[in-house]
PDB file of C-alpha atoms in Angstrom:
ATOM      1  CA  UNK A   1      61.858 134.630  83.487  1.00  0.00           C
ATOM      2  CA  UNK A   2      63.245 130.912  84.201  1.00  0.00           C
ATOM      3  CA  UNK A   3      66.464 132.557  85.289  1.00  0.00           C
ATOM      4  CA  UNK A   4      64.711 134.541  87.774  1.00  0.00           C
ATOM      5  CA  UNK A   5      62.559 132.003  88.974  1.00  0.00           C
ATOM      6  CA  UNK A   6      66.124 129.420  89.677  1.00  0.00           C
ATOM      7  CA  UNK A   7      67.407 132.739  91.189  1.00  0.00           C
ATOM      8  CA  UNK A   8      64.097 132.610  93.671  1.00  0.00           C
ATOM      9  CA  UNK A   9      63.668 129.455  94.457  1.00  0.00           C
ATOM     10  CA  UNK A  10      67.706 129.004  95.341  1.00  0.00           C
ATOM     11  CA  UNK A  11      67.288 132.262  97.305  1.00  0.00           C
ATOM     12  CA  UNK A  12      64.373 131.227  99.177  1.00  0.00           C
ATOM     13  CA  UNK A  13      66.327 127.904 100.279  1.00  0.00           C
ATOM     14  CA  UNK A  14      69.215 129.743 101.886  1.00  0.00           C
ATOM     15  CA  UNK A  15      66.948 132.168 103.042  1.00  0.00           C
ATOM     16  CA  UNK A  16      64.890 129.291 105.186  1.00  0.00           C
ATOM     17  CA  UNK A  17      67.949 127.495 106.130  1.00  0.00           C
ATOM     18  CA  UNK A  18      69.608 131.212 107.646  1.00  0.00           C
ATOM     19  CA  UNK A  19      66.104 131.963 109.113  1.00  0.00           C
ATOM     20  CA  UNK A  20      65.842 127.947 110.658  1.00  0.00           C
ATOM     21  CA  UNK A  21      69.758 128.552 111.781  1.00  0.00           C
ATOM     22  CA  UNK A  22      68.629 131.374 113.904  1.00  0.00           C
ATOM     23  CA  UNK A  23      66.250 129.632 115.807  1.00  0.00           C
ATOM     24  CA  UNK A  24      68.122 125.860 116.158  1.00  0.00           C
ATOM     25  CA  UNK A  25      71.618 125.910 115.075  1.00  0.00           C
ATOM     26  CA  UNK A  26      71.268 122.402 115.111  1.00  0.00           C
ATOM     27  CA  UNK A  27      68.178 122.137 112.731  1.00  0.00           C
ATOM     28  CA  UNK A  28      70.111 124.995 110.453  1.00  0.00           C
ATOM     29  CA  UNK A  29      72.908 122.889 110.016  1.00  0.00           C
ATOM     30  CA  UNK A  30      70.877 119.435 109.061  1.00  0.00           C
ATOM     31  CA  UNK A  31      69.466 121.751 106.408  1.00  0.00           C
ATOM     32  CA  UNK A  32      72.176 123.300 105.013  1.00  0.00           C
ATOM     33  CA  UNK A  33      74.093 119.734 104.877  1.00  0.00           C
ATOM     34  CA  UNK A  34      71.622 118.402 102.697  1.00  0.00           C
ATOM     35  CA  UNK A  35      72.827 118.657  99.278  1.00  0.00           C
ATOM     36  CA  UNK A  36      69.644 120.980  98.330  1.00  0.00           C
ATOM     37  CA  UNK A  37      72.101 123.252  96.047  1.00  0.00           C
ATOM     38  CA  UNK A  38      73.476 120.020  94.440  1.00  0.00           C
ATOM     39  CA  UNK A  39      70.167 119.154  93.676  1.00  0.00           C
ATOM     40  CA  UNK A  40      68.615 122.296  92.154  1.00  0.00           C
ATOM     41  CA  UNK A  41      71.205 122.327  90.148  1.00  0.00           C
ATOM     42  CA  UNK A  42      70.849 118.893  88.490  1.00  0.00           C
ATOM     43  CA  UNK A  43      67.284 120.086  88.132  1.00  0.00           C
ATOM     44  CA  UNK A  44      68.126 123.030  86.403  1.00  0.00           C
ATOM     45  CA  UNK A  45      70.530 121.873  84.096  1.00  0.00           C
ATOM     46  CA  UNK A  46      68.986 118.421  83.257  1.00  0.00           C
ATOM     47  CA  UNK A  47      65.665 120.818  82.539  1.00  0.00           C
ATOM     48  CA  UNK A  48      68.358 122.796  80.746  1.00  0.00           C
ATOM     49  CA  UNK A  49      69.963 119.702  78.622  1.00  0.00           C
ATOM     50  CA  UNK A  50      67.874 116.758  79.268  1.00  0.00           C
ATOM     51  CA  UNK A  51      71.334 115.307  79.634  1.00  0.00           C
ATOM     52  CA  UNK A  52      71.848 112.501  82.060  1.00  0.00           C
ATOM     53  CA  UNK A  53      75.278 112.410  81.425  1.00  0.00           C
ATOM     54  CA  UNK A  54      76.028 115.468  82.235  1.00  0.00           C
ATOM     55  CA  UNK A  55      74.059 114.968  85.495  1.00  0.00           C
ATOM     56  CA  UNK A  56      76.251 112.427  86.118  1.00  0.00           C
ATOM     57  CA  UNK A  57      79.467 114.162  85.904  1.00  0.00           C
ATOM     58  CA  UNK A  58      78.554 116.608  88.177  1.00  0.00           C
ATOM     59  CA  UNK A  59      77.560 114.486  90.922  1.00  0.00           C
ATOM     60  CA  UNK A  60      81.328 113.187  90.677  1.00  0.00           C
ATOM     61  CA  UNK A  61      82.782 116.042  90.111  1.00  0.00           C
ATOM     62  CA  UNK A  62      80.823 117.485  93.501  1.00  0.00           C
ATOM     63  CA  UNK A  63      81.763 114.150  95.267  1.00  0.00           C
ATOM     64  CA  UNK A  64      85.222 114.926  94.190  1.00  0.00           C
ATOM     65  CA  UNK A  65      85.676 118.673  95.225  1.00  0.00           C
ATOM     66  CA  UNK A  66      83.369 117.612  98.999  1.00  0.00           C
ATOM     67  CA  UNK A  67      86.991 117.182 100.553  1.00  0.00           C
ATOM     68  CA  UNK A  68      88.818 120.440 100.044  1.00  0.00           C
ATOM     69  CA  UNK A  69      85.630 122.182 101.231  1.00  0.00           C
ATOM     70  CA  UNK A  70      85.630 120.716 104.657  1.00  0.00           C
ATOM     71  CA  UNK A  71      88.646 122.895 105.466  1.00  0.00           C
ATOM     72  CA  UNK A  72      86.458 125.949 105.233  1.00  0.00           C
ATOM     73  CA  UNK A  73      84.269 124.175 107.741  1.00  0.00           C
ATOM     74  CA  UNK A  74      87.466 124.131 110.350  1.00  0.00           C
ATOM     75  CA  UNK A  75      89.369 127.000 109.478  1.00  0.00           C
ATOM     76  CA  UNK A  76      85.993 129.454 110.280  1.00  0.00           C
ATOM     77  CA  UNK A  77      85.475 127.980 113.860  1.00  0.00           C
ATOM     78  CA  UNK A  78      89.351 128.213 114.774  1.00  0.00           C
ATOM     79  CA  UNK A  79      89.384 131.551 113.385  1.00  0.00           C
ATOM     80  CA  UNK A  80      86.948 132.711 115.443  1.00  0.00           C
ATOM     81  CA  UNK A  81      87.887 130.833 118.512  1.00  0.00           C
ATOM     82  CA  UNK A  82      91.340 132.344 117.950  1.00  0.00           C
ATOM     83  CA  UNK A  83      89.440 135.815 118.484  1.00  0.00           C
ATOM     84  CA  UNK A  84      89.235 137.188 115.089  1.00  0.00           C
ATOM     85  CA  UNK A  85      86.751 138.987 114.124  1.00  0.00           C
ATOM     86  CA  UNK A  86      83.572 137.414 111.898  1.00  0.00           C
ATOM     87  CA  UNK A  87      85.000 139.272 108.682  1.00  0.00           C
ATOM     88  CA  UNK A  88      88.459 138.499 109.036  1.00  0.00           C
ATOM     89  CA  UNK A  89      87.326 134.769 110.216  1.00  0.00           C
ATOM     90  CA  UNK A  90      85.359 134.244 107.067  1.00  0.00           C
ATOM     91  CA  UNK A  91      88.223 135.773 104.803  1.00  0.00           C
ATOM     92  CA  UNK A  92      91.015 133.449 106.194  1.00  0.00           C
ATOM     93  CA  UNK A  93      88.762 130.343 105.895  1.00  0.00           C
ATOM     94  CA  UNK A  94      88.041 131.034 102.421  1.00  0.00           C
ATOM     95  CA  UNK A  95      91.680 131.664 101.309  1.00  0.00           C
ATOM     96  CA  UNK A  96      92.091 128.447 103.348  1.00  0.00           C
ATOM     97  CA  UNK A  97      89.398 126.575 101.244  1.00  0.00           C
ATOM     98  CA  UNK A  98      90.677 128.330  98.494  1.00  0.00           C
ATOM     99  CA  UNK A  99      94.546 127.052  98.895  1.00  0.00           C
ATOM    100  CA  UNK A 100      92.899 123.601  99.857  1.00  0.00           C
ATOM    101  CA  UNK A 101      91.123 123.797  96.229  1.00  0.00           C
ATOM    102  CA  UNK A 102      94.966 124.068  94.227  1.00  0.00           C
ATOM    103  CA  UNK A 103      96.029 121.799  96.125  1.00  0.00           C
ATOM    104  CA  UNK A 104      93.620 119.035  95.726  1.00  0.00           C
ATOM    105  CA  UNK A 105      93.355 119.481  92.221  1.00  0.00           C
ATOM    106  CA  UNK A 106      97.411 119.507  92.247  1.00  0.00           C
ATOM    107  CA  UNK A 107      97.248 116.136  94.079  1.00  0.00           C
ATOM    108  CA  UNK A 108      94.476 114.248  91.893  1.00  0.00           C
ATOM    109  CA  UNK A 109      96.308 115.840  89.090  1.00  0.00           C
ATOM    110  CA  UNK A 110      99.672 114.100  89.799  1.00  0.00           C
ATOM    111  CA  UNK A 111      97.356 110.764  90.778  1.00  0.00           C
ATOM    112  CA  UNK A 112      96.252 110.814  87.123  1.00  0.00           C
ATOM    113  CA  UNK A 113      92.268 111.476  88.311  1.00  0.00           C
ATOM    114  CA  UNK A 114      90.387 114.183  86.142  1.00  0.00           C
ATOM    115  CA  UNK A 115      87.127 115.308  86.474  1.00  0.00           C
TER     116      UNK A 115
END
């Protein structure tokens, strides 16, 4: 049942923020940006542990991987702009954000950072 009810609530987040999009792009994005996910799940798992700790090394660990993720962010726009299609678009940024990923863990890797 708690499963379920994580499952909801997250849902009905991105569910608002899609429904909010439609109607101010602007107002969509100011929602989305917020770390909301971030947060539910530090809620969850420090319901889930009680473990600060753990809390704690996944707000650097999200800090961390915040970089590499702001390629999908530029690849989707120039993808579209560039007249592909929303499908293809959203395919090429994610193999984007997905080869930006490897490669920043590659680079913090050879800089002696783990996390």
């Amino acid at each position: 049942m708690y499963v379920l009810l994580k499952a909801l609530l997250s849902g009905a987040i991105i569910a608002a923020a899609s429904e909010l999009a439609r109607r101010s792009s602007l107002l969509g994005a100011v929602l989305i940006s917020l770390p909301l996910t971030s947060i539910l799940a530090m809620i969850w798992l420090y319901r889930d542990t009680g473990d600060t700790g753990e809390i704690s090394e996944l707000s650097w660990a999200i800090l961390w991987v915040i970089v590499p993720s702001l390629v999908f962010f530029v690849a989707l726009p120039f993808g579209l702009g560039a007249g592909l299609g929303f499908w293809p678009a959203l395919t090429v940024a994610c193999v984007a954000t997905a080869a930006a990923y490897a490669v920043w863990l590659w680079v913090t890797r050879q800089l002696g950072l783990d996390f």
